[in-house]
PDB file of C-alpha atoms and ligand atoms in Angstrom:
ATOM      1  CA  MET A   1      15.162 -14.457  19.536  1.00  0.00           C
ATOM      2  CA  ALA A   2      11.537 -14.893  20.602  1.00  0.00           C
ATOM      3  CA  SER A   3      10.684 -18.077  22.517  1.00  0.00           C
ATOM      4  CA  ILE A   4       7.783 -18.597  20.091  1.00  0.00           C
ATOM      5  CA  THR A   5       8.969 -21.223  17.617  1.00  0.00           C
ATOM      6  CA  GLY A   6       7.440 -23.476  14.999  1.00  0.00           C
ATOM      7  CA  ARG A   7       4.078 -21.680  15.111  1.00  0.00           C
ATOM      8  CA  THR A   8       1.763 -20.372  12.432  1.00  0.00           C
ATOM      9  CA  VAL A   9       1.283 -16.697  13.201  1.00  0.00           C
ATOM     10  CA  LEU A  10      -1.276 -14.499  11.443  1.00  0.00           C
ATOM     11  CA  ILE A  11      -0.660 -10.753  11.713  1.00  0.00           C
ATOM     12  CA  VAL A  12      -3.427  -8.458  10.503  1.00  0.00           C
ATOM     13  CA  GLY A  13      -1.951  -5.029   9.810  1.00  0.00           C
ATOM     14  CA  ALA A  14       1.652  -5.956   9.017  1.00  0.00           C
ATOM     15  CA  SER A  15       2.532  -3.647   6.114  1.00  0.00           C
ATOM     16  CA  SER A  16       4.079  -1.011   8.414  1.00  0.00           C
ATOM     17  CA  GLY A  17       4.625   0.088  11.998  1.00  0.00           C
ATOM     18  CA  ILE A  18       4.285  -2.260  14.952  1.00  0.00           C
ATOM     19  CA  GLY A  19       2.793  -5.157  12.964  1.00  0.00           C
ATOM     20  CA  ALA A  20       5.616  -5.227  10.387  1.00  0.00           C
ATOM     21  CA  GLU A  21       8.172  -5.083  13.185  1.00  0.00           C
ATOM     22  CA  VAL A  22       6.529  -7.979  15.072  1.00  0.00           C
ATOM     23  CA  ALA A  23       6.542 -10.001  11.833  1.00  0.00           C
ATOM     24  CA  ARG A  24      10.298  -9.395  11.476  1.00  0.00           C
ATOM     25  CA  LEU A  25      10.916 -10.470  15.106  1.00  0.00           C
ATOM     26  CA  LEU A  26       8.867 -13.668  14.756  1.00  0.00           C
ATOM     27  CA  ALA A  27      10.367 -14.607  11.392  1.00  0.00           C
ATOM     28  CA  ALA A  28      13.175 -16.440  13.165  1.00  0.00           C
ATOM     29  CA  GLY A  29      12.584 -19.682  15.055  1.00  0.00           C
ATOM     30  CA  GLY A  30      10.864 -21.596  12.286  1.00  0.00           C
ATOM     31  CA  ASN A  31       7.584 -19.705  12.631  1.00  0.00           C
ATOM     32  CA  ARG A  32       5.302 -19.618   9.596  1.00  0.00           C
ATOM     33  CA  LEU A  33       3.985 -16.123   9.071  1.00  0.00           C
ATOM     34  CA  VAL A  34       0.816 -15.053   7.330  1.00  0.00           C
ATOM     35  CA  ILE A  35       0.726 -11.288   6.995  1.00  0.00           C
ATOM     36  CA  THR A  36      -2.065  -9.113   5.680  1.00  0.00           C
ATOM     37  CA  ALA A  37      -2.949  -5.436   5.180  1.00  0.00           C
ATOM     38  CA  ARG A  38      -4.440  -3.328   2.355  1.00  0.00           C
ATOM     39  CA  ARG A  39      -1.264  -1.915   0.744  1.00  0.00           C
ATOM     40  CA  ALA A  40       0.016  -4.814  -1.351  1.00  0.00           C
ATOM     41  CA  PRO A  41       3.469  -3.367  -2.258  1.00  0.00           C
ATOM     42  CA  GLU A  42       4.393  -2.490   1.349  1.00  0.00           C
ATOM     43  CA  LEU A  43       3.136  -5.888   2.531  1.00  0.00           C
ATOM     44  CA  ALA A  44       5.071  -7.711  -0.195  1.00  0.00           C
ATOM     45  CA  ALA A  45       8.235  -5.825   0.797  1.00  0.00           C
ATOM     46  CA  VAL A  46       7.922  -7.069   4.409  1.00  0.00           C
ATOM     47  CA  ALA A  47       7.285 -10.645   3.171  1.00  0.00           C
ATOM     48  CA  LYS A  48      10.252 -10.470   0.792  1.00  0.00           C
ATOM     49  CA  GLU A  49      12.527  -9.300   3.608  1.00  0.00           C
ATOM     50  CA  ILE A  50      11.386 -12.233   5.783  1.00  0.00           C
ATOM     51  CA  ARG A  51      11.781 -14.811   2.991  1.00  0.00           C
ATOM     52  CA  SER A  52      15.193 -13.485   2.021  1.00  0.00           C
ATOM     53  CA  GLY A  53      16.257 -14.023   5.646  1.00  0.00           C
ATOM     54  CA  GLY A  54      15.195 -17.686   5.366  1.00  0.00           C
ATOM     55  CA  GLY A  55      11.770 -17.281   6.985  1.00  0.00           C
ATOM     56  CA  SER A  56       8.453 -18.627   5.760  1.00  0.00           C
ATOM     57  CA  CYS A  57       5.874 -15.969   4.944  1.00  0.00           C
ATOM     58  CA  LEU A  58       2.616 -15.772   3.024  1.00  0.00           C
ATOM     59  CA  ASP A  59       1.409 -12.231   2.244  1.00  0.00           C
ATOM     60  CA  ILE A  60      -2.228 -11.601   1.338  1.00  0.00           C
ATOM     61  CA  ALA A  61      -3.469  -8.109   0.558  1.00  0.00           C
ATOM     62  CA  ALA A  62      -6.976  -7.694   2.018  1.00  0.00           C
ATOM     63  CA  ASP A  63      -9.179  -5.089   3.627  1.00  0.00           C
ATOM     64  CA  ALA A  64     -10.132  -6.077   7.186  1.00  0.00           C
ATOM     65  CA  LEU A  65     -13.314  -4.017   6.796  1.00  0.00           C
ATOM     66  CA  ASP A  66     -14.579  -6.731   4.442  1.00  0.00           C
ATOM     67  CA  PRO A  67     -15.750  -9.766   6.485  1.00  0.00           C
ATOM     68  CA  GLU A  68     -15.593 -12.122   3.502  1.00  0.00           C
ATOM     69  CA  ALA A  69     -12.038 -11.058   2.692  1.00  0.00           C
ATOM     70  CA  ALA A  70     -11.051 -11.622   6.335  1.00  0.00           C
ATOM     71  CA  ALA A  71     -12.586 -15.115   6.313  1.00  0.00           C
ATOM     72  CA  ARG A  72     -10.697 -15.856   3.077  1.00  0.00           C
ATOM     73  CA  VAL A  73      -7.385 -14.819   4.691  1.00  0.00           C
ATOM     74  CA  VAL A  74      -7.970 -17.181   7.631  1.00  0.00           C
ATOM     75  CA  ALA A  75      -8.930 -19.991   5.210  1.00  0.00           C
ATOM     76  CA  ALA A  76      -5.830 -19.318   3.083  1.00  0.00           C
ATOM     77  CA  ALA A  77      -3.598 -19.469   6.168  1.00  0.00           C
ATOM     78  CA  VAL A  78      -5.087 -22.833   7.141  1.00  0.00           C
ATOM     79  CA  ALA A  79      -4.844 -24.145   3.566  1.00  0.00           C
ATOM     80  CA  GLU A  80      -1.154 -23.197   3.422  1.00  0.00           C
ATOM     81  CA  TYR A  81       0.018 -24.155   6.913  1.00  0.00           C
ATOM     82  CA  GLY A  82      -2.743 -26.320   8.449  1.00  0.00           C
ATOM     83  CA  SER A  83      -3.595 -24.110  11.447  1.00  0.00           C
ATOM     84  CA  VAL A  84      -3.439 -20.630  12.954  1.00  0.00           C
ATOM     85  CA  ASP A  85      -1.714 -20.942  16.313  1.00  0.00           C
ATOM     86  CA  ILE A  86      -1.363 -17.238  17.085  1.00  0.00           C
ATOM     87  CA  ALA A  87      -3.226 -14.281  15.600  1.00  0.00           C
ATOM     88  CA  LEU A  88      -2.263 -10.685  16.247  1.00  0.00           C
ATOM     89  CA  LEU A  89      -5.144  -8.405  15.282  1.00  0.00           C
ATOM     90  CA  ASN A  90      -3.211  -5.190  14.874  1.00  0.00           C
ATOM     91  CA  ALA A  91      -5.107  -3.143  12.256  1.00  0.00           C
ATOM     92  CA  GLY A  92      -6.382   0.161  13.550  1.00  0.00           C
ATOM     93  CA  GLN A  93      -5.858   3.884  13.540  1.00  0.00           C
ATOM     94  CA  GLY A  94      -6.740   6.902  15.639  1.00  0.00           C
ATOM     95  CA  PRO A  95      -6.483  10.318  14.060  1.00  0.00           C
ATOM     96  CA  ASP A  96      -6.717  13.578  16.011  1.00  0.00           C
ATOM     97  CA  MET A  97     -10.461  14.216  16.288  1.00  0.00           C
ATOM     98  CA  SER A  98     -12.062  16.931  18.420  1.00  0.00           C
ATOM     99  CA  MET A  99     -15.666  16.237  19.357  1.00  0.00           C
ATOM    100  CA  ASP A 100     -16.847  19.714  18.323  1.00  0.00           C
ATOM    101  CA  GLN A 101     -15.468  19.220  14.805  1.00  0.00           C
ATOM    102  CA  VAL A 102     -16.474  15.672  13.876  1.00  0.00           C
ATOM    103  CA  GLY A 103     -19.459  14.500  11.855  1.00  0.00           C
ATOM    104  CA  VAL A 104     -21.442  11.393  12.722  1.00  0.00           C
ATOM    105  CA  PRO A 105     -19.881   9.453   9.785  1.00  0.00           C
ATOM    106  CA  ASP A 106     -16.373  10.294  11.079  1.00  0.00           C
ATOM    107  CA  VAL A 107     -17.137   8.668  14.429  1.00  0.00           C
ATOM    108  CA  ALA A 108     -18.767   5.656  12.747  1.00  0.00           C
ATOM    109  CA  ARG A 109     -15.719   5.278  10.520  1.00  0.00           C
ATOM    110  CA  ILE A 110     -13.313   5.236  13.469  1.00  0.00           C
ATOM    111  CA  MET A 111     -15.470   2.562  15.086  1.00  0.00           C
ATOM    112  CA  ALA A 112     -15.276   0.496  11.891  1.00  0.00           C
ATOM    113  CA  LEU A 113     -11.530   1.042  11.511  1.00  0.00           C
ATOM    114  CA  ASN A 114     -10.821  -0.140  15.048  1.00  0.00           C
ATOM    115  CA  TYR A 115     -13.712  -2.434  16.034  1.00  0.00           C
ATOM    116  CA  ASP A 116     -15.169  -3.989  12.870  1.00  0.00           C
ATOM    117  CA  VAL A 117     -11.687  -4.867  11.600  1.00  0.00           C
ATOM    118  CA  VAL A 118     -11.213  -6.981  14.727  1.00  0.00           C
ATOM    119  CA  VAL A 119     -14.642  -8.623  14.696  1.00  0.00           C
ATOM    120  CA  ASN A 120     -14.248  -9.599  11.036  1.00  0.00           C
ATOM    121  CA  TYR A 121     -11.195 -11.721  11.953  1.00  0.00           C
ATOM    122  CA  LEU A 122     -12.296 -12.738  15.427  1.00  0.00           C
ATOM    123  CA  VAL A 123     -15.275 -14.779  14.269  1.00  0.00           C
ATOM    124  CA  PRO A 124     -13.527 -16.947  11.630  1.00  0.00           C
ATOM    125  CA  LEU A 125     -10.495 -17.319  13.888  1.00  0.00           C
ATOM    126  CA  ILE A 126     -12.594 -18.603  16.784  1.00  0.00           C
ATOM    127  CA  GLN A 127     -14.363 -21.010  14.400  1.00  0.00           C
ATOM    128  CA  GLN A 128     -10.972 -22.262  13.186  1.00  0.00           C
ATOM    129  CA  MET A 129      -9.337 -22.473  16.618  1.00  0.00           C
ATOM    130  CA  THR A 130     -12.209 -24.486  18.107  1.00  0.00           C
ATOM    131  CA  THR A 131     -11.253 -27.221  15.587  1.00  0.00           C
ATOM    132  CA  GLN A 132      -7.589 -27.184  16.670  1.00  0.00           C
ATOM    133  CA  PRO A 133      -6.616 -29.597  19.473  1.00  0.00           C
ATOM    134  CA  GLU A 134      -4.431 -26.937  21.105  1.00  0.00           C
ATOM    135  CA  GLY A 135      -6.839 -24.037  20.539  1.00  0.00           C
ATOM    136  CA  GLY A 136      -4.886 -20.866  19.883  1.00  0.00           C
ATOM    137  CA  LEU A 137      -4.001 -17.357  20.999  1.00  0.00           C
ATOM    138  CA  ILE A 138      -5.832 -14.288  19.714  1.00  0.00           C
ATOM    139  CA  ALA A 139      -4.097 -11.041  20.639  1.00  0.00           C
ATOM    140  CA  HIS A 140      -5.218  -7.525  19.862  1.00  0.00           C
ATOM    141  CA  THR A 141      -3.195  -4.338  19.671  1.00  0.00           C
ATOM    142  CA  ASN A 142      -5.395  -2.153  21.832  1.00  0.00           C
ATOM    143  CA  SER A 143      -4.103   1.131  23.308  1.00  0.00           C
ATOM    144  CA  LEU A 144      -3.667   2.804  26.677  1.00  0.00           C
ATOM    145  CA  ALA A 145      -6.106   5.306  25.116  1.00  0.00           C
ATOM    146  CA  GLY A 146      -8.690   2.526  25.321  1.00  0.00           C
ATOM    147  CA  LEU A 147      -8.585   2.600  29.126  1.00  0.00           C
ATOM    148  CA  MET A 148     -10.120   6.074  29.429  1.00  0.00           C
ATOM    149  CA  GLY A 149     -11.639   8.767  27.245  1.00  0.00           C
ATOM    150  CA  ILE A 150      -8.637  10.676  25.906  1.00  0.00           C
ATOM    151  CA  PRO A 151      -9.404  14.212  24.671  1.00  0.00           C
ATOM    152  CA  ARG A 152      -9.084  14.575  20.863  1.00  0.00           C
ATOM    153  CA  GLN A 153      -9.155  10.768  20.653  1.00  0.00           C
ATOM    154  CA  GLY A 154     -12.665  10.081  21.962  1.00  0.00           C
ATOM    155  CA  PRO A 155     -13.956   7.909  19.088  1.00  0.00           C
ATOM    156  CA  TYR A 156     -10.690   5.933  19.027  1.00  0.00           C
ATOM    157  CA  SER A 157     -10.719   5.466  22.831  1.00  0.00           C
ATOM    158  CA  ALA A 158     -14.328   4.271  22.623  1.00  0.00           C
ATOM    159  CA  ALA A 159     -13.644   1.790  19.806  1.00  0.00           C
ATOM    160  CA  LYS A 160     -10.599   0.305  21.555  1.00  0.00           C
ATOM    161  CA  ALA A 161     -12.545   0.024  24.843  1.00  0.00           C
ATOM    162  CA  ALA A 162     -15.281  -1.852  22.984  1.00  0.00           C
ATOM    163  CA  VAL A 163     -12.785  -4.377  21.603  1.00  0.00           C
ATOM    164  CA  ARG A 164     -11.287  -4.957  25.053  1.00  0.00           C
ATOM    165  CA  THR A 165     -14.730  -5.641  26.509  1.00  0.00           C
ATOM    166  CA  LEU A 166     -15.516  -8.085  23.701  1.00  0.00           C
ATOM    167  CA  LEU A 167     -12.258  -9.979  24.241  1.00  0.00           C
ATOM    168  CA  ASP A 168     -12.834 -10.018  28.019  1.00  0.00           C
ATOM    169  CA  ALA A 169     -16.105 -11.883  27.426  1.00  0.00           C
ATOM    170  CA  ALA A 170     -14.589 -14.219  24.824  1.00  0.00           C
ATOM    171  CA  ARG A 171     -11.691 -15.070  27.174  1.00  0.00           C
ATOM    172  CA  VAL A 172     -14.049 -16.345  29.855  1.00  0.00           C
ATOM    173  CA  GLU A 173     -16.313 -18.186  27.410  1.00  0.00           C
ATOM    174  CA  LEU A 174     -13.610 -19.890  25.388  1.00  0.00           C
ATOM    175  CA  ALA A 175     -10.967 -20.804  27.985  1.00  0.00           C
ATOM    176  CA  PRO A 176     -12.396 -24.352  28.198  1.00  0.00           C
ATOM    177  CA  ARG A 177     -11.819 -24.691  24.424  1.00  0.00           C
ATOM    178  CA  GLY A 178      -8.147 -23.695  24.758  1.00  0.00           C
ATOM    179  CA  ILE A 179      -8.586 -20.305  23.049  1.00  0.00           C
ATOM    180  CA  ARG A 180      -6.710 -17.546  24.854  1.00  0.00           C
ATOM    181  CA  PHE A 181      -7.070 -13.774  24.447  1.00  0.00           C
ATOM    182  CA  THR A 182      -4.522 -11.053  25.145  1.00  0.00           C
ATOM    183  CA  SER A 183      -5.245  -7.321  24.928  1.00  0.00           C
ATOM    184  CA  ILE A 184      -2.040  -5.346  24.389  1.00  0.00           C
ATOM    185  CA  HIS A 185      -2.114  -1.663  25.356  1.00  0.00           C
ATOM    186  CA  PRO A 186       0.759   0.449  23.997  1.00  0.00           C
ATOM    187  CA  GLY A 187       1.255   4.099  24.867  1.00  0.00           C
ATOM    188  CA  PHE A 188       2.580   6.411  22.152  1.00  0.00           C
ATOM    189  CA  VAL A 189       4.721   4.639  19.557  1.00  0.00           C
ATOM    190  CA  ALA A 190       6.786   6.536  16.976  1.00  0.00           C
ATOM    191  CA  THR A 191       5.343   4.999  13.823  1.00  0.00           C
ATOM    192  CA  GLU A 192       5.296   6.830  10.498  1.00  0.00           C
ATOM    193  CA  ARG A 193       1.487   7.143  10.394  1.00  0.00           C
ATOM    194  CA  ILE A 194       1.213   9.235  13.564  1.00  0.00           C
ATOM    195  CA  SER A 195       4.388  11.289  13.124  1.00  0.00           C
ATOM    196  CA  ASP A 196       2.519  14.417  11.966  1.00  0.00           C
ATOM    197  CA  ASP A 197      -0.919  14.024  13.570  1.00  0.00           C
ATOM    198  CA  GLY A 198      -0.385  17.048  15.821  1.00  0.00           C
ATOM    199  CA  LEU A 199      -1.072  15.198  19.078  1.00  0.00           C
ATOM    200  CA  PRO A 200       1.293  15.532  22.057  1.00  0.00           C
ATOM    201  CA  LYS A 201       3.044  12.205  22.735  1.00  0.00           C
ATOM    202  CA  PRO A 202       4.485  11.920  26.252  1.00  0.00           C
ATOM    203  CA  PHE A 203       6.834   8.952  26.864  1.00  0.00           C
ATOM    204  CA  GLN A 204       6.781   7.941  23.188  1.00  0.00           C
ATOM    205  CA  ILE A 205       8.788   4.784  22.377  1.00  0.00           C
ATOM    206  CA  SER A 206      10.203   3.427  19.109  1.00  0.00           C
ATOM    207  CA  GLN A 207       8.258   0.902  17.039  1.00  0.00           C
ATOM    208  CA  GLU A 208      11.085  -1.605  17.526  1.00  0.00           C
ATOM    209  CA  ARG A 209      10.723  -1.352  21.301  1.00  0.00           C
ATOM    210  CA  ALA A 210       6.953  -1.563  21.043  1.00  0.00           C
ATOM    211  CA  ALA A 211       7.266  -4.709  18.918  1.00  0.00           C
ATOM    212  CA  ARG A 212       9.502  -6.330  21.545  1.00  0.00           C
ATOM    213  CA  HIS A 213       6.811  -5.609  24.169  1.00  0.00           C
ATOM    214  CA  VAL A 214       4.187  -7.130  21.866  1.00  0.00           C
ATOM    215  CA  VAL A 215       6.258 -10.281  21.303  1.00  0.00           C
ATOM    216  CA  ARG A 216       6.738 -10.623  25.067  1.00  0.00           C
ATOM    217  CA  ALA A 217       2.963 -10.453  25.487  1.00  0.00           C
ATOM    218  CA  LEU A 218       2.512 -13.148  22.809  1.00  0.00           C
ATOM    219  CA  GLU A 219       5.018 -15.304  24.679  1.00  0.00           C
ATOM    220  CA  LYS A 220       3.519 -14.844  28.161  1.00  0.00           C
ATOM    221  CA  GLU A 221      -0.153 -14.502  27.177  1.00  0.00           C
ATOM    222  CA  PRO A 222      -1.364 -12.225  30.002  1.00  0.00           C
ATOM    223  CA  ALA A 223      -5.009 -11.145  29.764  1.00  0.00           C
ATOM    224  CA  ASN A 224      -3.758  -7.551  29.437  1.00  0.00           C
ATOM    225  CA  ALA A 225      -0.324  -6.058  28.755  1.00  0.00           C
ATOM    226  CA  TYR A 226       0.516  -2.353  29.201  1.00  0.00           C
ATOM    227  CA  PHE A 227       3.590  -0.371  28.103  1.00  0.00           C
ATOM    228  CA  PRO A 228       5.660   1.732  28.479  1.00  0.00           C
ATOM    229  CA  TRP A 229       5.400   1.692  32.264  1.00  0.00           C
ATOM    230  CA  GLN A 230       5.519   5.503  32.520  1.00  0.00           C
ATOM    231  CA  THR A 231       2.396   6.044  30.389  1.00  0.00           C
ATOM    232  CA  ALA A 232       0.692   3.026  31.953  1.00  0.00           C
ATOM    233  CA  ALA A 233       1.350   4.486  35.432  1.00  0.00           C
ATOM    234  CA  LEU A 234       0.056   7.889  34.296  1.00  0.00           C
ATOM    235  CA  VAL A 235      -3.180   6.359  33.001  1.00  0.00           C
ATOM    236  CA  ARG A 236      -3.570   4.228  36.119  1.00  0.00           C
ATOM    237  CA  THR A 237      -3.118   7.320  38.319  1.00  0.00           C
ATOM    238  CA  LEU A 238      -5.541   9.404  36.248  1.00  0.00           C
ATOM    239  CA  ARG A 239      -8.182   6.696  36.640  1.00  0.00           C
ATOM    240  CA  THR A 240      -7.937   6.893  40.436  1.00  0.00           C
ATOM    241  CA  LEU A 241      -8.152  10.709  40.637  1.00  0.00           C
ATOM    242  CA  PRO A 242     -11.456  12.495  41.261  1.00  0.00           C
ATOM    243  CA  THR A 243     -13.062  13.161  37.853  1.00  0.00           C
ATOM    244  CA  PRO A 244     -12.666  16.987  37.887  1.00  0.00           C
ATOM    245  CA  LEU A 245      -8.968  16.695  38.750  1.00  0.00           C
ATOM    246  CA  ALA A 246      -8.341  14.008  36.081  1.00  0.00           C
ATOM    247  CA  ALA A 247     -10.153  16.216  33.543  1.00  0.00           C
ATOM    248  CA  ARG A 248      -7.880  19.160  34.365  1.00  0.00           C
ATOM    249  CA  VAL A 249      -4.746  17.050  33.884  1.00  0.00           C
ATOM    250  CA  LEU A 250      -6.057  15.517  30.634  1.00  0.00           C
ATOM    251  CA  ARG A 251      -7.034  18.938  29.244  1.00  0.00           C
ATOM    252  CA  LYS A 252      -3.550  20.215  29.991  1.00  0.00           C
ATOM    253  CA  LEU A 253      -1.845  17.195  28.423  1.00  0.00           C
ATOM    254  CA  ALA A 254      -4.034  17.409  25.293  1.00  0.00           C
ATOM    255  CA  SER A 255      -3.261  21.087  24.789  1.00  0.00           C
ATOM    256  CA  ARG A 256       0.537  20.732  24.893  1.00  0.00           C
TER     257      ARG A 256
HETATM  258  N1  LIG B   1       1.450   4.298  17.092  1.00  0.00           N
HETATM  259  C1  LIG B   1       0.914   4.465  18.304  1.00  0.00           C
HETATM  260  O1  LIG B   1       1.244   5.426  19.024  1.00  0.00           O
HETATM  261  C2  LIG B   1      -0.082   3.469  18.841  1.00  0.00           C
HETATM  262  C3  LIG B   1      -0.390   3.515  20.200  1.00  0.00           C
HETATM  263  C4  LIG B   1      -1.300   2.615  20.721  1.00  0.00           C
HETATM  264  C5  LIG B   1      -1.892   1.684  19.906  1.00  0.00           C
HETATM  265  N2  LIG B   1      -1.589   1.646  18.582  1.00  0.00           N
HETATM  266  C6  LIG B   1      -2.250   0.652  17.741  1.00  0.00           C
HETATM  267  O2  LIG B   1      -1.267  -0.145  17.130  1.00  0.00           O
HETATM  268  C7  LIG B   1      -1.781  -0.702  15.928  1.00  0.00           C
HETATM  269  C8  LIG B   1      -0.741  -0.532  14.833  1.00  0.00           C
HETATM  270  O3  LIG B   1      -0.593   0.828  14.561  1.00  0.00           O
HETATM  271  P1  LIG B   1       0.778   1.488  14.079  1.00  0.00           P
HETATM  272  O4  LIG B   1       1.008   2.655  14.952  1.00  0.00           O
HETATM  273  O5  LIG B   1       1.828   0.470  13.918  1.00  0.00           O
HETATM  274  O6  LIG B   1       0.332   2.138  12.688  1.00  0.00           O
HETATM  275  P2  LIG B   1       0.394   1.640  11.181  1.00  0.00           P
HETATM  276  O7  LIG B   1       1.788   1.618  10.709  1.00  0.00           O
HETATM  277  O8  LIG B   1      -0.578   2.485  10.462  1.00  0.00           O
HETATM  278  O9  LIG B   1      -0.145   0.151  11.261  1.00  0.00           O
HETATM  279  C9  LIG B   1      -1.483  -0.190  11.051  1.00  0.00           C
HETATM  280  C10 LIG B   1      -1.485  -1.447  10.217  1.00  0.00           C
HETATM  281  O10 LIG B   1      -2.838  -1.845  10.063  1.00  0.00           O
HETATM  282  C11 LIG B   1      -3.128  -1.958   8.670  1.00  0.00           C
HETATM  283  N3  LIG B   1      -4.527  -1.641   8.461  1.00  0.00           N
HETATM  284  C12 LIG B   1      -5.191  -0.525   8.813  1.00  0.00           C
HETATM  285  N4  LIG B   1      -6.461  -0.601   8.421  1.00  0.00           N
HETATM  286  C13 LIG B   1      -6.598  -1.806   7.801  1.00  0.00           C
HETATM  287  C14 LIG B   1      -7.673  -2.465   7.139  1.00  0.00           C
HETATM  288  N5  LIG B   1      -8.873  -1.899   7.029  1.00  0.00           N
HETATM  289  N6  LIG B   1      -7.448  -3.690   6.621  1.00  0.00           N
HETATM  290  C15 LIG B   1      -6.241  -4.272   6.708  1.00  0.00           C
HETATM  291  N7  LIG B   1      -5.188  -3.696   7.302  1.00  0.00           N
HETATM  292  C16 LIG B   1      -5.372  -2.469   7.839  1.00  0.00           C
HETATM  293  C17 LIG B   1      -2.177  -0.981   7.989  1.00  0.00           C
HETATM  294  O11 LIG B   1      -1.877  -1.341   6.664  1.00  0.00           O
HETATM  295  P3  LIG B   1      -2.609  -0.834   5.353  1.00  0.00           P
HETATM  296  O12 LIG B   1      -2.770   0.648   5.471  1.00  0.00           O
HETATM  297  O13 LIG B   1      -1.658  -1.264   4.290  1.00  0.00           O
HETATM  298  O14 LIG B   1      -3.902  -1.551   5.300  1.00  0.00           O
HETATM  299  C18 LIG B   1      -0.921  -1.200   8.834  1.00  0.00           C
HETATM  300  O15 LIG B   1      -0.242  -2.342   8.398  1.00  0.00           O
HETATM  301  C19 LIG B   1      -3.114   0.006  15.668  1.00  0.00           C
HETATM  302  O16 LIG B   1      -4.184  -0.834  16.047  1.00  0.00           O
HETATM  303  C20 LIG B   1      -3.054   1.208  16.577  1.00  0.00           C
HETATM  304  O17 LIG B   1      -4.345   1.630  16.990  1.00  0.00           O
HETATM  305  C21 LIG B   1      -0.693   2.521  18.023  1.00  0.00           C
END
């Protein structure tokens, strides 16, 4: 069982994949969950599973691209449970996208789907957490792909890098107010959404294992968490190589 207990935890993007799995793991221990995503039936199924196991869970279908809807979710969480102690901003997606085949709107859409969806929650959450005596933790499911420009994932890499930079600034600014920020960087995770995207996935891990890593990060609150270690080490090594050599390796990996 997670060492997080008796907390109100908001998970944005909890109808499937890593977010749903984290919700299941945190359902024990007297945590109060608020889960949100666009697909109401899938979200309700996760909430029902948690409630039938004795957990407390409020599910609110909402599109994180809509800032007013996001603010309403945060307000509803506070109205129901009095605070948001931990928020996991997990919504995002990164389809296979080669730069010679995309249109400008495609790139803008990936930015919205991975950056705007975070900002729309970040602002009301910070406003809420500054009123809470103990502040709060805001975590984001970033990606190891956000640490460097990954071929066929350029727009996604760029959007995730932008979120990390934003949280880096917020962490420094808001530490005195008790608001903490954790960027969580998974490698490839075998979720349903990416199962047929055609991308090679070295060192892929299960969504259950990924969720355990995420929960550990929520418990320990590092500024950045990276997993699995194999992919993290690969990315770290690639970043230290001379650019032409790193490009050769990346091109080879992307073409597998
Ligand atoms: N799978 C991987 O290999 C991998 C690797 C690194 C990082 N990540 C990151 O991990 C996070 C979770 O991804 P996943 O792999 O678990 O895929 P997933 O099953 O598609 O999970 C994404 C979640 O976000 C929700 N979501 C997406 N857009 C949303 C929006 N506009 N408003 C509200 N909810 C939205 C989805 O639900 P609805 O569709 O119902 O809205 C879903 O619950 C993403 O941020 C992804 O970038 C994944």
